[in-house]
Short mmCIF file of C-alpha atoms in Angstrom, two decimals:
data_model
loop_
_atom_site.label_atom_id
_atom_site.label_comp_id
_atom_site.label_asym_id
_atom_site.label_seq_id
_atom_site.Cartn_x
_atom_site.Cartn_y
_atom_site.Cartn_z
CA MET A 126 80.74 76.37 95.06
CA VAL A 127 81.68 79.63 93.20
CA LYS A 128 82.57 79.21 89.34
CA THR A 129 85.30 81.55 87.70
CA LYS A 130 87.10 81.09 83.82
CA VAL A 131 90.42 80.94 83.69
CA ARG A 132 92.70 80.22 80.50
CA ASP A 133 94.26 76.16 80.88
CA TRP A 134 98.27 76.77 80.09
CA ARG A 135 98.20 72.39 81.07
CA LYS A 136 99.25 71.72 77.36
CA TYR A 137 101.88 74.77 76.56
CA THR A 138 104.81 73.80 75.16
CA LYS A 139 106.66 75.51 73.10
CA GLU A 140 106.48 73.69 70.15
CA ARG A 141 103.15 74.06 70.06
CA LEU A 142 103.75 77.76 70.49
CA ILE A 143 105.81 77.63 67.19
CA LYS A 144 103.92 75.66 64.91
CA TRP A 145 100.61 77.72 65.37
CA THR A 146 102.49 80.97 65.55
CA THR A 147 104.18 79.88 62.20
CA LYS A 148 100.97 78.95 60.92
CA TYR A 149 99.11 81.93 61.44
CA SER A 150 101.21 83.91 60.73
CA GLN A 151 100.91 82.54 56.70
CA ILE A 152 97.73 83.46 56.54
CA GLN A 153 97.07 86.72 54.09
CA GLY A 154 95.95 89.69 55.48
CA VAL A 155 96.24 88.84 58.97
CA GLY A 156 97.88 91.45 61.70
CA PRO A 157 100.16 90.56 64.16
CA LEU A 158 97.33 91.36 66.87
CA ASP A 159 95.40 88.65 65.00
CA VAL A 160 98.07 85.84 64.97
CA ILE A 161 98.64 86.48 68.36
CA ILE A 162 94.60 85.71 70.09
CA GLN A 163 94.19 82.98 67.19
CA VAL A 164 97.85 81.20 69.15
CA LEU A 165 96.20 81.84 72.08
CA GLU A 166 93.03 80.26 72.02
CA LYS A 167 94.75 77.08 70.75
CA LEU A 168 97.24 77.33 73.18
CA ALA A 169 95.15 77.92 76.47
CA PRO A 170 91.93 77.62 76.03
CA TYR A 171 89.73 79.49 78.98
CA ARG A 172 87.91 76.91 81.56
CA VAL A 173 86.37 76.81 84.22
CA ILE A 174 87.51 76.12 87.10
CA ARG A 175 84.80 75.67 90.65
CA PHE A 176 86.08 77.20 94.16
CA ARG A 177 84.59 75.67 97.48
CA ASP A 178 84.25 78.50 99.85
CA ASN A 179 83.46 75.98 103.35
CA MET A 180 86.67 74.28 102.12
CA GLY A 181 89.30 77.02 100.91
CA GLN A 182 90.46 75.20 98.09
CA LEU A 183 90.40 74.66 93.85
CA VAL A 184 88.42 72.05 93.76
CA ASN A 185 88.20 70.17 89.99
CA THR A 186 85.95 66.86 88.69
CA ARG A 187 88.79 64.60 89.09
CA ILE A 188 89.21 65.81 93.17
CA GLU A 189 85.90 65.22 93.46
CA LYS A 190 85.39 61.92 92.30
CA LYS A 191 88.15 60.57 94.18
CA LYS A 192 87.01 62.11 97.58
CA LYS A 193 84.00 60.06 96.57
CA ARG A 194 86.03 57.22 96.32
CA ARG A 195 88.00 57.26 99.45
CA ASN A 196 84.33 57.88 101.20
CA ARG A 197 83.09 54.61 100.15
CA LEU A 198 85.63 53.16 100.85
CA PHE A 199 86.25 55.06 104.10
CA ILE A 200 82.22 53.83 104.73
CA ARG A 201 82.82 50.07 103.24
CA TYR A 202 85.52 49.77 105.98
CA LYS A 203 83.30 50.51 109.45
CA LYS A 204 80.81 48.06 108.17
CA THR A 205 83.30 45.30 107.21
CA GLY A 206 86.91 45.78 108.76
CA ASN A 207 88.21 45.22 106.08
CA ILE A 208 92.00 46.36 106.26
CA ASP A 209 92.23 47.20 102.58
CA ASP A 210 89.51 49.45 102.43
CA LEU A 211 91.29 51.85 104.99
CA LYS A 212 95.02 51.89 103.50
CA SER A 213 92.98 51.79 99.76
CA SER A 214 91.12 55.04 101.42
CA LYS A 215 94.52 56.89 103.64
CA ALA A 216 96.34 56.67 99.76
CA ILE A 217 93.37 58.28 98.03
CA SER A 218 93.48 61.00 100.60
CA LYS A 219 97.14 61.57 100.25
CA GLU A 220 96.69 61.91 96.52
CA ILE A 221 94.05 64.75 96.85
CA LYS A 222 96.47 66.65 99.30
CA LYS A 223 98.99 66.24 96.32
CA LEU A 224 96.43 67.09 93.69
CA VAL A 225 94.50 70.27 95.62
CA LYS A 226 98.18 71.40 96.08
CA LYS A 227 99.46 71.24 93.13
CA GLU A 228 95.87 72.99 92.07
CA LYS A 229 96.24 75.91 93.49
CA GLU A 230 99.81 76.49 93.01
CA ARG A 231 98.53 76.32 89.10
CA SER A 232 96.10 78.88 89.72
CA VAL A 233 99.03 80.89 91.57
CA LYS A 234 101.01 81.05 88.48
CA LEU A 235 98.24 81.73 85.74
CA LYS A 236 98.79 83.97 83.61
CA ALA A 237 96.22 85.31 81.39
CA GLU A 238 93.92 87.70 82.39
CA THR A 239 89.88 86.40 83.22
CA PRO A 240 86.99 88.07 82.37
CA ASN A 241 86.89 89.93 86.35
CA VAL A 242 90.31 90.14 87.85
CA LYS A 243 89.19 90.91 90.83
CA THR A 244 87.62 87.92 90.92
CA ILE A 245 90.47 86.02 90.12
CA TRP A 246 92.49 87.34 93.31
CA ASN A 247 90.19 87.45 96.05
CA MET A 248 89.58 84.09 95.45
CA VAL A 249 93.75 83.38 95.48
CA ASN A 250 93.97 85.60 98.46
CA LYS A 251 91.70 83.97 100.02
CA ILE A 252 93.44 80.69 99.30
CA LEU A 253 96.56 82.10 101.08
CA GLY A 254 94.41 83.50 104.11
CA LYS A 255 95.44 86.66 103.05
CA SER A 256 92.42 89.59 103.94
CA TYR A 257 91.59 93.19 102.56
CA GLY A 258 88.53 93.85 104.22
CA LYS A 259 90.00 95.64 107.70
CA SER A 260 89.90 100.00 107.29
CA THR A 261 93.16 101.35 106.24
CA LYS A 262 94.54 103.58 109.22
CA LEU A 263 97.86 106.49 108.65
CA MET A 264 98.95 107.90 111.19
CA ILE A 265 99.06 111.66 109.78
CA ASN A 266 101.01 113.72 112.10
CA GLY A 267 101.19 112.24 115.74
CA ASN A 268 97.19 110.44 114.91
CA ILE A 269 96.01 107.53 113.45
CA GLU A 270 93.42 108.46 109.97
CA VAL A 271 91.06 106.06 109.47
CA ASP A 272 88.84 108.82 106.65
CA PRO A 273 90.15 107.11 103.08
CA LEU A 274 89.61 110.82 101.40
CA THR A 275 91.85 111.81 103.97
CA ILE A 276 94.31 108.63 104.15
CA ARG A 277 94.90 108.84 100.25
CA LYS A 278 95.67 112.45 99.56
CA ASN A 279 97.99 111.60 102.55
CA PHE A 280 99.79 108.80 100.25
CA ARG A 281 99.38 111.23 96.62
CA ASP A 282 100.93 114.61 98.79
CA PHE A 283 103.92 112.29 99.72
CA PHE A 284 105.21 109.75 96.70
CA ILE A 285 104.41 113.46 94.46
CA GLY A 286 106.49 115.24 97.13
CA LYS A 287 109.39 112.91 97.31
CA VAL A 288 110.02 112.46 93.83
CA LEU A 289 109.18 116.25 93.24
CA LYS A 290 111.61 117.42 96.13
CA LEU A 291 114.59 115.02 94.77
CA ALA A 292 114.25 115.77 91.86
CA ASN A 293 114.40 119.38 91.87
CA LEU A 294 112.30 120.29 89.29
CA GLU A 295 111.98 123.87 89.72
CA SER A 296 116.06 124.69 89.26
CA LYS A 297 115.87 122.23 86.17
CA PRO A 298 113.00 121.61 84.49
CA ILE A 299 112.71 119.00 82.08
CA MET A 300 113.57 119.90 78.43
CA LEU A 301 113.21 117.60 75.40
CA GLY A 302 114.32 120.41 73.34
CA SER A 303 113.58 119.87 69.03
CA ILE A 304 112.55 116.51 68.46
CA GLU A 305 113.62 116.02 65.19
CA GLU A 306 110.41 114.18 63.26
CA ASN A 307 109.87 111.16 63.44
CA GLN A 308 111.14 109.93 59.59
CA ASN A 309 111.80 106.13 59.86
CA PRO A 310 108.91 104.90 62.30
CA LEU A 311 110.00 101.33 64.03
CA VAL A 312 108.67 97.99 61.91
CA PHE A 313 108.05 95.47 63.34
CA THR A 314 108.46 91.47 61.79
CA MET A 315 106.96 88.85 61.81
CA ASP A 316 110.32 87.43 62.69
CA GLU A 317 110.75 89.69 65.95
CA LEU A 318 106.98 88.63 67.02
CA ARG A 319 107.69 84.88 67.17
CA ASP A 320 111.12 85.47 69.29
CA ALA A 321 109.07 87.49 71.58
CA LEU A 322 106.67 85.23 72.59
CA ARG A 323 108.90 82.58 72.38
CA LYS A 324 111.03 84.89 76.21
CA LEU A 325 107.73 85.49 77.31
CA LYS A 326 108.19 83.12 80.54
CA ASN A 327 105.07 80.92 80.64
CA LYS A 328 105.33 80.21 84.70
CA LYS A 329 104.78 84.15 85.28
CA CYS A 330 102.37 85.85 87.53
CA TYR A 331 101.73 88.83 87.30
CA GLY A 332 99.45 89.80 89.75
CA VAL A 333 99.40 93.24 92.71
CA ASP A 334 102.51 93.39 94.29
CA ASN A 335 102.52 93.70 98.50
CA LEU A 336 102.64 97.86 98.34
CA HIS A 337 103.60 97.78 102.09
CA LYS A 338 107.47 97.53 102.47
CA LYS A 339 108.76 97.02 105.98
CA GLY A 340 108.37 98.10 109.51
CA ASP A 341 104.82 99.85 110.79
CA LYS A 342 102.24 99.74 108.16
CA LEU A 343 100.71 103.93 110.08
CA GLU A 344 103.37 104.50 108.90
CA VAL A 345 103.24 106.64 105.12
CA GLU A 346 107.14 106.50 104.60
CA ASN A 347 106.91 102.32 104.22
CA TYR A 348 104.33 102.32 101.69
CA ARG A 349 106.10 101.57 97.94
CA PRO A 350 103.64 102.51 94.66
CA ILE A 351 103.47 100.60 91.90
CA SER A 352 103.58 100.61 88.16
CA ASN A 353 100.27 99.16 86.50
CA LEU A 354 101.78 98.05 83.55
CA VAL A 355 98.68 95.82 80.54
CA SER A 356 100.50 92.32 80.11
CA PHE A 357 100.21 92.53 76.61
CA SER A 358 102.75 95.63 76.86
CA LYS A 359 105.37 92.85 77.28
CA ILE A 360 104.84 91.71 73.99
CA TYR A 361 106.06 95.18 72.11
CA GLU A 362 108.77 95.90 74.89
CA LYS A 363 110.20 92.77 74.54
CA ILE A 364 110.58 93.19 70.64
CA ILE A 365 112.42 97.26 71.52
CA LEU A 366 114.62 95.46 74.33
CA SER A 367 116.17 93.61 71.40
CA ARG A 368 116.68 96.24 69.11
CA LEU A 369 117.47 98.46 72.22
CA GLU A 370 119.79 96.39 73.37
CA LEU A 371 122.12 96.43 69.60
CA GLU A 372 122.05 100.34 69.32
CA THR A 373 123.30 100.40 72.95
CA LYS A 374 125.62 98.04 73.89
CA GLY A 375 128.70 99.14 76.55
CA LEU A 376 126.53 102.04 77.32
CA GLU A 377 125.42 101.12 80.81
CA GLY A 378 129.50 99.93 82.07
CA PRO A 379 131.35 96.99 82.61
CA TRP A 380 131.44 98.21 86.81
CA GLN A 381 127.63 97.54 86.26
CA HIS A 382 126.36 94.01 87.70
CA GLY A 383 122.95 94.67 87.85
CA PHE A 384 120.29 93.09 85.24
CA ARG A 385 122.78 91.69 83.20
CA ASN A 386 123.38 88.48 81.82
CA GLY A 387 126.16 86.25 83.40
CA HIS A 388 126.34 88.76 86.17
CA SER A 389 124.36 88.68 89.86
CA THR A 390 125.65 90.55 93.33
CA VAL A 391 127.67 87.39 93.75
CA THR A 392 129.88 88.47 90.06
CA ALA A 393 129.99 92.14 92.15
CA ALA A 394 130.87 91.06 95.91
CA LEU A 395 134.48 89.22 93.93
CA GLU A 396 134.79 91.52 91.83
CA LEU A 397 135.41 94.71 94.71
CA GLN A 398 136.79 91.91 96.90
CA SER A 399 139.24 91.46 94.60
CA ILE A 400 140.17 95.08 93.74
CA ILE A 401 140.07 95.71 98.00
CA SER A 402 142.55 92.91 97.97
CA HIS A 403 145.01 94.45 95.10
CA ILE A 404 144.77 97.63 97.33
CA VAL A 405 146.08 95.85 100.06
CA ASP A 406 148.13 93.36 98.45
CA ARG A 407 150.40 97.39 97.26
CA GLY A 408 150.78 97.99 100.74
CA LYS A 409 147.80 100.79 100.83
CA MET A 410 144.42 101.71 102.48
CA ALA A 411 141.14 100.72 101.02
CA TYR A 412 137.62 102.46 102.53
CA VAL A 413 134.50 101.58 100.73
CA TYR A 414 131.77 104.40 100.21
CA SER A 415 128.15 102.13 100.53
CA VAL A 416 126.13 104.46 98.07
CA ASP A 417 122.26 104.16 98.10
CA LEU A 418 120.72 105.75 95.21
CA SER A 419 116.98 106.74 96.88
CA ALA A 420 114.32 105.93 95.10
CA ALA A 421 116.07 105.56 91.65
CA PHE A 422 114.13 104.43 89.64
CA ASP A 423 110.96 107.21 90.08
CA LEU A 424 114.11 110.06 89.34
CA LEU A 425 114.96 108.86 85.89
CA ARG A 426 115.25 112.11 83.64
CA VAL A 427 113.97 111.37 80.42
CA ASP A 428 115.69 113.98 78.48
CA THR A 429 119.43 113.42 80.55
CA LEU A 430 118.78 110.04 79.32
CA LEU A 431 118.59 110.48 75.85
CA GLU A 432 121.53 113.25 76.15
CA MET A 433 123.75 110.00 77.14
CA ILE A 434 122.58 107.97 74.61
CA SER A 435 123.25 111.21 72.03
CA SER A 436 126.04 111.63 73.64
CA ARG A 437 128.24 108.51 73.04
CA THR A 438 126.29 106.57 70.23
CA THR A 439 123.45 106.88 67.47
CA ILE A 440 119.79 105.14 67.81
CA SER A 441 117.54 105.61 64.99
CA SER A 442 114.80 108.52 65.57
CA GLY A 443 112.34 106.17 65.56
CA LEU A 444 113.46 104.29 68.53
CA LYS A 445 113.80 108.30 70.49
CA HIS A 446 110.57 108.75 69.43
CA ILE A 447 109.29 105.12 71.16
CA LEU A 448 111.80 105.76 74.76
CA ILE A 449 110.31 109.20 74.81
CA ASP A 450 106.32 107.80 74.07
CA PHE A 451 107.22 104.92 76.99
CA LEU A 452 108.55 107.73 79.96
CA THR A 453 106.28 111.00 79.10
CA GLU A 454 102.71 111.40 79.70
CA ARG A 455 102.68 108.72 82.82
CA LYS A 456 100.38 109.45 85.73
CA MET A 457 99.90 108.51 89.16
CA LEU A 458 96.57 108.54 91.47
CA VAL A 459 95.96 106.62 94.76
CA GLU A 460 92.68 103.97 95.18
CA VAL A 461 92.63 103.70 99.65
CA GLU A 462 88.77 101.49 99.92
CA ASN A 463 88.05 102.24 95.74
CA ILE A 464 87.91 105.48 96.43
CA ARG A 465 90.13 106.96 94.16
CA THR A 466 92.18 110.37 94.02
CA ASP A 467 91.72 112.41 90.35
CA ALA A 468 95.46 111.23 88.91
CA ILE A 469 98.39 113.88 88.52
CA ASP A 470 101.11 113.73 85.42
CA LEU A 471 104.58 112.49 86.43
CA PRO A 472 107.48 114.01 85.23
CA ILE A 473 110.28 111.81 85.44
CA GLY A 474 111.06 108.32 86.73
CA CYS A 475 111.34 104.77 85.25
CA VAL A 476 108.15 102.37 84.77
CA GLN A 477 108.71 99.72 87.21
CA GLY A 478 108.59 96.39 87.06
CA SER A 479 108.60 96.88 83.12
CA ILE A 480 111.16 94.90 80.66
CA LEU A 481 112.51 98.00 79.02
CA GLY A 482 112.84 99.91 82.82
CA PRO A 483 116.28 97.58 84.23
CA ARG A 484 117.74 98.02 80.55
CA LEU A 485 116.93 102.18 81.04
CA PHE A 486 118.08 102.75 83.82
CA THR A 487 121.49 100.32 83.55
CA ILE A 488 122.39 103.16 80.46
CA TYR A 489 121.50 105.96 83.05
CA CYS A 490 123.99 105.29 85.31
CA GLY A 491 126.50 103.96 82.90
CA GLY A 492 127.94 107.64 83.65
CA LEU A 493 127.72 107.67 87.20
CA LYS A 494 131.34 106.35 87.53
CA ASP A 495 132.56 109.83 85.25
CA ALA A 496 130.17 111.66 87.03
CA ILE A 497 131.47 111.72 90.70
CA GLY A 498 135.08 111.35 89.10
CA ALA A 499 135.98 107.37 91.48
CA GLU A 500 139.04 105.32 90.79
CA ASN A 501 137.11 102.11 91.96
CA PHE A 502 133.57 102.54 91.14
CA VAL A 503 131.41 98.31 91.66
CA CYS A 504 127.63 98.70 91.39
CA TYR A 505 124.58 96.49 91.15
CA ALA A 506 121.40 98.14 89.95
CA ASP A 507 121.18 101.36 92.27
CA ASP A 508 123.51 99.37 95.50
CA SER A 509 127.22 101.55 94.17
CA TYR A 510 130.17 101.38 95.94
CA ILE A 511 132.87 103.25 95.72
CA VAL A 512 136.36 102.35 97.35
CA ILE A 513 138.40 105.10 97.07
CA GLU A 514 142.86 103.97 97.54
CA GLY A 515 145.78 105.58 99.52
CA SER A 516 148.99 105.81 101.21
CA GLY A 517 147.68 106.95 104.77
CA VAL A 518 144.48 108.28 106.21
CA ASP A 519 144.61 111.97 105.20
CA GLU A 520 145.20 110.53 101.41
CA ILE A 521 142.17 109.16 101.79
CA LYS A 522 140.38 111.46 103.40
CA THR A 523 141.16 114.28 100.63
CA LYS A 524 139.67 112.07 98.45
CA THR A 525 136.57 111.53 99.89
CA GLU A 526 136.01 115.33 100.48
CA LEU A 527 136.21 115.53 96.32
CA ILE A 528 133.85 113.06 95.89
CA SER A 529 131.72 113.89 98.54
#
C-alpha cells in the first residue's frame, strides 16, 4: 500500500472561495500571495490517499469498508444459501465499481501539486496502463539509435534548428531598440485578484502533455516540445490578460475565429461558406487557398508584436515591459531517460499552454490579411483560408500569383 498527499478539492465552491478571500484580504499587512496561500489551505487541505499495487486502483477507507461488508455477505451466503445475502453482495460490488471509477477520475483531475509531482503522475500513469520504463529509440541517419546522449542532442538540434531556420534570424535579428524606462509599473488590486481566482477552472488538471504527435515514434519530426509552466503563474497571467484585452481590443481582426468568445470552427466554416456563396451568386468563380503556418506559436517575434501593437494603438509602458519579460529570456532543454542537455536560449516564440499565449498570437496575426493583400480572408488560430474571386481562370491565376 503506497500513500501520498494530495489537495482535497471536493468541498470547493465559489461561495467558499469568495468568503475566505474577502475575509483574509481585509486583514492588515497581508499581501496577495499570503491571501492565496491561506485561502488554498481552507478550500483544499491536504489529505492522504492510498494506492494498492496489486489492484491498480485508488482505494480509500470508504471503499475498504464496503469491500469487507460485501465479502462478509458473500461468505454468509455460501454457508446459509440465503439469496438475499447474494443480492446484497452483488449490489455492493456495483457500488464499489462506481466509487473506484469516481476516485480514479477525481485523482486525475487534481489541480493542486503534490509534494512529489513525479510520484502522483507515476501513479496516474500506472492506473491508465501507461508505461514509460522502456528505453527511448530514435531513427538517426537511417540507423536506430538507443544512446540517450545522442538522442537528446538530436532532439535539441531539431527543435531549435527548425525554429531558427523558419525565423531567418540571421537576415532579420530581433531588434527591440530603446525601450523607455518603466515609469508606471502595473499595480494589481485585490478586486483583480479575486476576479482572477473566480475564473480559474477547478476541474482542470495541469499535467504532462503527450510529446508524441503522430506517426512513427522513431522519427524526430513526429514529436513536439512542451512548455514547463508554473500553475501559480496562471493567476498572474489572468490579471494581465484582462488589462491587455482592454488596451488591445479589436487588434485580432474580425476574420479571426480562434481563441475568441462566441467564435469557433463552426463560425469560421459558416463565414467561409457565406463568402463562397456570395461570389458564386454574382456569377463569378471562387478559388480557396488554404494556408497552415508551420510552428506558428514558436515563430512569434516580440519586436514585431510590439511594433504591430504600437502602430495600431497605445499601451502603457508597464504592460509593454511585462510583455517583454514574458516573451524574452526563455530557455529550452531536452531530457531523455533523466539525462538533460544544457539549457539554450530561445530568442523567439510564444508560450504554448499559457493564458496570455492565445491572445498574443491572435494580435500577432491581426495584420496577416493586409500583409498578404487578400480580399476575402477567414482565419482560425494558425489555419487561414484565402478566397480569391474572378470572372475566369486567368484572372484567378493572376491574383493567386500576386499573393504567392
